[in-house]
Short mmCIF file of C-alpha atoms in Angstrom, two decimals:
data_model
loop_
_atom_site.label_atom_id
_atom_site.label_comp_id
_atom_site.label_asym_id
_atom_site.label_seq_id
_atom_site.Cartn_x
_atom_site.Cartn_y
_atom_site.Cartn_z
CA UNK A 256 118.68 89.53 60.98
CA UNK A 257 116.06 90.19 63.90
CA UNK A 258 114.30 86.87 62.78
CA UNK A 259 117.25 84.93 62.11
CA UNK A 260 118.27 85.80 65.87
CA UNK A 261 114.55 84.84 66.93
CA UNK A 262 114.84 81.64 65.24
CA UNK A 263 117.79 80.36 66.76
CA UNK A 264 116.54 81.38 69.99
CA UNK A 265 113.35 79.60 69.33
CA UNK A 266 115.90 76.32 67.77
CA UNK A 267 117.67 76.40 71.55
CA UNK A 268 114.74 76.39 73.50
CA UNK A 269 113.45 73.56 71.76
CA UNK A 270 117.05 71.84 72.29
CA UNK A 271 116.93 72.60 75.55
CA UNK A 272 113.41 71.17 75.82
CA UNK A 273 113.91 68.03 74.59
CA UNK A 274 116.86 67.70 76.38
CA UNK A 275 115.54 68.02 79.79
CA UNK A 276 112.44 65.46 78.58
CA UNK A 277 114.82 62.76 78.06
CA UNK A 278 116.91 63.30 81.25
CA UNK A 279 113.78 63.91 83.68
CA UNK A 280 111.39 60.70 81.75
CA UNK A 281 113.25 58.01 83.66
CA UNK A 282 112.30 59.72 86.84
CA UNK A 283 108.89 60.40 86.14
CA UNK A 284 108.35 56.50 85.31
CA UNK A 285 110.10 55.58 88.23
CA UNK A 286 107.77 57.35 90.42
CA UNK A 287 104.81 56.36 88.19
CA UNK A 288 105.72 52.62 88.54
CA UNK A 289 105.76 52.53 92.01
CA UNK A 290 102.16 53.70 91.94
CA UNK A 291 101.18 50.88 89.99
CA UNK A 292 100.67 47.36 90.24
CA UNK A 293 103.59 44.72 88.58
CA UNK A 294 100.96 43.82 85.85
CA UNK A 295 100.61 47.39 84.80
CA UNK A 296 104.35 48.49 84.38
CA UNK A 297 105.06 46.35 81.78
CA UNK A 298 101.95 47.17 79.98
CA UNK A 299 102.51 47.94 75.99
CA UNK A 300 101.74 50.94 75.54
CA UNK A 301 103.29 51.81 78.71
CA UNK A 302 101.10 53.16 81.48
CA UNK A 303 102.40 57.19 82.08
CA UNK A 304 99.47 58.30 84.37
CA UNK A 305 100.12 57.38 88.38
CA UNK A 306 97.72 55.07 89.81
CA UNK A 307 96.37 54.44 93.64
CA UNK A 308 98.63 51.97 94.57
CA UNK A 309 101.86 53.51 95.92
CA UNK A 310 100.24 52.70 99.31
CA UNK A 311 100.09 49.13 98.91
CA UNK A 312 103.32 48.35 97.54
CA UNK A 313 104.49 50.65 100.47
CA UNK A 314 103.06 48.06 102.94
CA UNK A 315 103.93 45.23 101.05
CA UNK A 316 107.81 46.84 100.98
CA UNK A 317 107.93 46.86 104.75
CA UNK A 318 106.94 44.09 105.53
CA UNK A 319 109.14 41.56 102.97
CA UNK A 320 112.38 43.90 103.47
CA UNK A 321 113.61 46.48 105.90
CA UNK A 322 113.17 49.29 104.47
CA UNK A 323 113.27 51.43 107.12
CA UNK A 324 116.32 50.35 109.17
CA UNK A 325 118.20 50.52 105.20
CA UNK A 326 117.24 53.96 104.57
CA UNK A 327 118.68 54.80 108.58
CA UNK A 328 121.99 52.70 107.80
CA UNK A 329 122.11 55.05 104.82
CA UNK A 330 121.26 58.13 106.12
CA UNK A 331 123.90 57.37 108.86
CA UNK A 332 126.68 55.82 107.00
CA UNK A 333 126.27 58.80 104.16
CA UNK A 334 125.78 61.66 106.61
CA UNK A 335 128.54 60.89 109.25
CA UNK A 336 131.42 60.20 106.20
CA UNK A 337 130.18 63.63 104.78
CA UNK A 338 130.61 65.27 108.00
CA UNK A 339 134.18 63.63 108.61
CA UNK A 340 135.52 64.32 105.08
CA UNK A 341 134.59 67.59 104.96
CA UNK A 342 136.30 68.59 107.81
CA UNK A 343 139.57 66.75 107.58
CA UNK A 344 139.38 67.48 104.47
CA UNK A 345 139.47 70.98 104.53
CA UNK A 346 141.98 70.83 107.72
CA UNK A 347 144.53 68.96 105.38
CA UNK A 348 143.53 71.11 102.78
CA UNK A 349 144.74 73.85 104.70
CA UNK A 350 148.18 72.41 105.69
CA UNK A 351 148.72 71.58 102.33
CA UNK A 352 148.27 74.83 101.02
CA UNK A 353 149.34 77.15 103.61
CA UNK A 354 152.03 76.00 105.21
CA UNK A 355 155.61 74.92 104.82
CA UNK A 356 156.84 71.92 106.03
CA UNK A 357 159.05 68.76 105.08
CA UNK A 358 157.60 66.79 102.68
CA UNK A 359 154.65 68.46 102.02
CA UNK A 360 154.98 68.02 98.37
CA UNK A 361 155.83 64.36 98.50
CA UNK A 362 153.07 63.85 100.83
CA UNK A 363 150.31 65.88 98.45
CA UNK A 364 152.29 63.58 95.44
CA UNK A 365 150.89 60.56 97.60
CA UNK A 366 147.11 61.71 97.81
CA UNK A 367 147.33 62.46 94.04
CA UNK A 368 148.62 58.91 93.43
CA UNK A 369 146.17 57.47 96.30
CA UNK A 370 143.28 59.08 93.70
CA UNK A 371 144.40 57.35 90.88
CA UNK A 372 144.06 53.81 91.90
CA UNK A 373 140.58 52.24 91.19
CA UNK A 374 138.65 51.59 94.42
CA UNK A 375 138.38 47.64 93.33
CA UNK A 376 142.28 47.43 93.72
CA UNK A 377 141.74 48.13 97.35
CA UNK A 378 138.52 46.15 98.52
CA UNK A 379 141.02 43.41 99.25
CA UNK A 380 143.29 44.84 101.22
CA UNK A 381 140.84 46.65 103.50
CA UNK A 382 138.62 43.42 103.54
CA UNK A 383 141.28 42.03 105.70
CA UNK A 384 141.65 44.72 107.63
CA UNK A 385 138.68 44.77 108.93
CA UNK A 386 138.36 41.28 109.26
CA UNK A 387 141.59 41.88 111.80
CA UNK A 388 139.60 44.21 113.68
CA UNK A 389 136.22 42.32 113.94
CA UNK A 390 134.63 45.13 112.42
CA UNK A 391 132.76 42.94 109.70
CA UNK A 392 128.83 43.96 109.80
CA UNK A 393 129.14 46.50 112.03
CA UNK A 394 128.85 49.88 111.17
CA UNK A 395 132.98 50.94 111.65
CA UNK A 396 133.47 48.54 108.84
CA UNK A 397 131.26 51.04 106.75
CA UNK A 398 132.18 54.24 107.84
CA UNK A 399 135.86 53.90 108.49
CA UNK A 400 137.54 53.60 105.83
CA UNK A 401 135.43 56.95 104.23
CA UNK A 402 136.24 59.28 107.05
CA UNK A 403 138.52 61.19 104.85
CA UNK A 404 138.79 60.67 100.63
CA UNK A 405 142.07 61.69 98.48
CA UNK A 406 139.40 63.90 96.66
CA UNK A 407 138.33 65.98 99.26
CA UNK A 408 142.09 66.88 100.25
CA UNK A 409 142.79 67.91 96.73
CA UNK A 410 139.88 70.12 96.07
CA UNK A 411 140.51 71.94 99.67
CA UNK A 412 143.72 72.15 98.84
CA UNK A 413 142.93 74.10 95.84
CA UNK A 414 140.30 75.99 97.02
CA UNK A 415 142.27 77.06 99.92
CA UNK A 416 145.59 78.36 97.89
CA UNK A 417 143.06 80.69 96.78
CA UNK A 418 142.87 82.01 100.30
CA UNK A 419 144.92 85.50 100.72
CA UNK A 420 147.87 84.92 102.78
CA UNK A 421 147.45 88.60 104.20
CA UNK A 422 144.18 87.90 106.14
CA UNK A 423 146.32 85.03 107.87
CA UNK A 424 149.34 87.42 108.80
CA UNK A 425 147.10 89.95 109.95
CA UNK A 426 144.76 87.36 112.21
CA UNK A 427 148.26 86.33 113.16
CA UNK A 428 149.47 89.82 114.13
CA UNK A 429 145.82 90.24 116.08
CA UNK A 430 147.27 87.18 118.31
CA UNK A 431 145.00 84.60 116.73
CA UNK A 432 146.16 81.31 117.20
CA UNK A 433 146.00 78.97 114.24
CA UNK A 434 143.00 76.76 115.24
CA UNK A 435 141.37 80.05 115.40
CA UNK A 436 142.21 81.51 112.34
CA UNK A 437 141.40 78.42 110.49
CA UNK A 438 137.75 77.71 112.16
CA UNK A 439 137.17 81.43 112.72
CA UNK A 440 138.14 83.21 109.54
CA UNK A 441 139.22 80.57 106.94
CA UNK A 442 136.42 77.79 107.38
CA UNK A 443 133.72 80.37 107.31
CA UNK A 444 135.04 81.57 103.64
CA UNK A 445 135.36 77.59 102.42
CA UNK A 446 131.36 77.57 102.86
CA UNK A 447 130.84 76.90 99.33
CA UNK A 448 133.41 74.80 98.64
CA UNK A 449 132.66 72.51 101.78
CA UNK A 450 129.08 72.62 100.56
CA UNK A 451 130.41 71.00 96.91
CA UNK A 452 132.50 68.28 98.70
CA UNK A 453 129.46 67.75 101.00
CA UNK A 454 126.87 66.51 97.98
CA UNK A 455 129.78 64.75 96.12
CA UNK A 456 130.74 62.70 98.98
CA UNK A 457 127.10 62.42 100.00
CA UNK A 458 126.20 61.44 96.47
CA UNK A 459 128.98 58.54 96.56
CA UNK A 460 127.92 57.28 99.79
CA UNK A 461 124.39 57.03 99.37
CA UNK A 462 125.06 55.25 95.90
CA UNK A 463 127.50 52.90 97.62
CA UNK A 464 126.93 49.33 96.89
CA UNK A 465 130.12 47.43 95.94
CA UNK A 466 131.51 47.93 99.85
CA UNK A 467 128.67 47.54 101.79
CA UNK A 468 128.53 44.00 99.14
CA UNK A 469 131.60 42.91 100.59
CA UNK A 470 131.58 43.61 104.49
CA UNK A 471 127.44 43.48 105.01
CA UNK A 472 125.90 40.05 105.39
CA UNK A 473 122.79 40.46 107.64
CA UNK A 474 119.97 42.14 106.69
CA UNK A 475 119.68 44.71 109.49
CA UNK A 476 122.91 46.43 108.05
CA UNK A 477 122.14 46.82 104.89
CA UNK A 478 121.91 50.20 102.96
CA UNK A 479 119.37 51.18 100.60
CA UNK A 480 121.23 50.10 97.59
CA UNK A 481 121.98 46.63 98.79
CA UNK A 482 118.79 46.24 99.91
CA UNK A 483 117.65 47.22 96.41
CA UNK A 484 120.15 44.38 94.62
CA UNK A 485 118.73 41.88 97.26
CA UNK A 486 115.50 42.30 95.85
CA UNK A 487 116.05 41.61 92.01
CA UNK A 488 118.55 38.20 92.90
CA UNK A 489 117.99 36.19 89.64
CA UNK A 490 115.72 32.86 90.96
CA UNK A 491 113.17 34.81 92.68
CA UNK A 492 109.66 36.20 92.04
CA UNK A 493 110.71 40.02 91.73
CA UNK A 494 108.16 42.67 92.85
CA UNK A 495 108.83 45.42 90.60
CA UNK A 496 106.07 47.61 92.02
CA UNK A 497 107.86 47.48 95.58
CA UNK A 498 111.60 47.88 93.53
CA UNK A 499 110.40 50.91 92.12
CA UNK A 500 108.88 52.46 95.98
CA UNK A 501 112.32 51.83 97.09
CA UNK A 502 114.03 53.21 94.03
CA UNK A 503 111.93 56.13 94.40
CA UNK A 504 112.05 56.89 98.40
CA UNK A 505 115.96 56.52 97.89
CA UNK A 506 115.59 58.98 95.29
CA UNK A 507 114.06 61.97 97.83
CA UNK A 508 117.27 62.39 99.92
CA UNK A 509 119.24 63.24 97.01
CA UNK A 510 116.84 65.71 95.47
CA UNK A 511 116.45 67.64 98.74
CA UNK A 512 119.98 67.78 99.12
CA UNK A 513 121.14 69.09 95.75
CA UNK A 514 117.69 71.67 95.67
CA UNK A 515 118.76 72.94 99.07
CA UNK A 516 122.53 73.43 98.28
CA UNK A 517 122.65 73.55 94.18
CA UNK A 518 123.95 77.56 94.63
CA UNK A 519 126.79 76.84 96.90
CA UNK A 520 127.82 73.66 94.75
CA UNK A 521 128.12 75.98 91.79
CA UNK A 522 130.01 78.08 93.23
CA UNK A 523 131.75 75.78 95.07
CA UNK A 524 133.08 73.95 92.27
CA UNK A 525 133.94 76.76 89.77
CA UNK A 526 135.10 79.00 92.25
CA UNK A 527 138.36 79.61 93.53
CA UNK A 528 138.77 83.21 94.49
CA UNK A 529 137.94 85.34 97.54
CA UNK A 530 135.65 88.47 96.74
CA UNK A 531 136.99 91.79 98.61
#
């Protein structure tokens, strides 16, 4: 029985093993190609050991596309939206869950049916607005319409109804004002659960490319990943060593991020109750 235990242990590990090979390989030749030159990536047997010339397709990256001002526009597009949504988010989060007012339900109803339609149904519409507004490769036409997401109100929502209602009568009986209660006592609670919203919406942003397609057409506002399409246009020489650099730097955000918050978007997402 003891080895029959062992064995499956043994079985899972080796599951688990293999399983973690074939999700991190793609990675690890991503940041192996950009280290090489174009010849050598599409060598046969493929080349797995990093060369000496991440440097050089650095340079070469820099000064054919701009890199730089892409990964700002990114940066500044995906941080400011992530600030935004997470905190109307959690303020309508809030209001939805913890108060009573007309319409509430028909109103909630609306974001629910708002995060059903398909995100292509509405590049239209908002293409025109913006075009109304003069907003078109600028970076309002970018960030504005992400300020606040139909997701982000329904998972405050739900992580707030987990919020006791006595901690709000009593901060109410203390003479706290609601403003107060909310930024003071409820906000500081929602940590985790802002922190999960904050790498989703992050994550989206960051890997936003059919938007920025549609209201971007010079090349200093371009994001990282339309910069990245730009480069691999069919009818052009493509530079696969550079594609991979980019690939790679616009990579590093996104692993910081999740290693630096991966505890409070765990327990962000699965939980939904207050301890004491």
């Amino acid at each position: 029985m003891q080895a029959k235990r062992e064995f499956n242990k043994l079985l899972l590990y080796i599951i688990a093993l293999i399983g973690v090979t074939i999700s991190v390989f793609p990675f690890y030749w991503m940041f192996t190609a950009s280290t090489l030159k174009d010849s050598q990536i599409f060598k046969v047997p493929p080349t797995l050991v990093p060369g000496g010339n991440f440097m050089d397709n650095l340079m070469n990256l820099a000064g054919s596309w701009p890199l730089w001002r892409a990964l700002i526009n990114s940066l500044a597009v995906s941080g400011i939206t992530t600030v935004t949504t997470i905190f109307f988010s959690a303020l309508a989060g809030y209001a939805f869950a913890k108060y009573r007012f007309k319409g509430r339900d028909s109103l909630f109803f609306t974001v629910l049916l708002i995060m059903m339609v398909p995100t292509q149904v509405m590049l239209v519409p908002m293409f025109i607005i913006m075009m109304n507004f003069n907003w078109m490769d600028t970076y309002f036409a970018l960030i504005i319409p992400y300020l606040v997401t139909p997701f982000g109100v329904f998972l405050m929502r739900q992580q707030m109804l987990a919020f006791p209602d006595d901690l709000i009568e009593a901060a109410k009986i203390d003479g706290c004002r609601d403003f107060g209660i909310f930024f003071r006592i409820v906000l500081p609670v929602m940590k985790p659960a802002c922190a999960a919203l904050g790498i989703v919406t992050f994550m989206q942003q960051w890997g936003n490319f059919i938007w920025p397609l549609v209201v971007v057409s010079s090349k200093e506002m371009y994001t990282l990943p339309l910069m990245l399409s730009m480069m691999v246009q069919p009818g052009q020489v493509v530079q696969y060593g550079q594609v991979m650099v980019a690939a790679a730097i616009g990579l590093i955000p996104m692993l910081i991020l999740f290693l630096f918050f991966q505890k409070h978007f765990v327990s962000g997402v699965f939980g939904g109750s207050v301890k004491g």
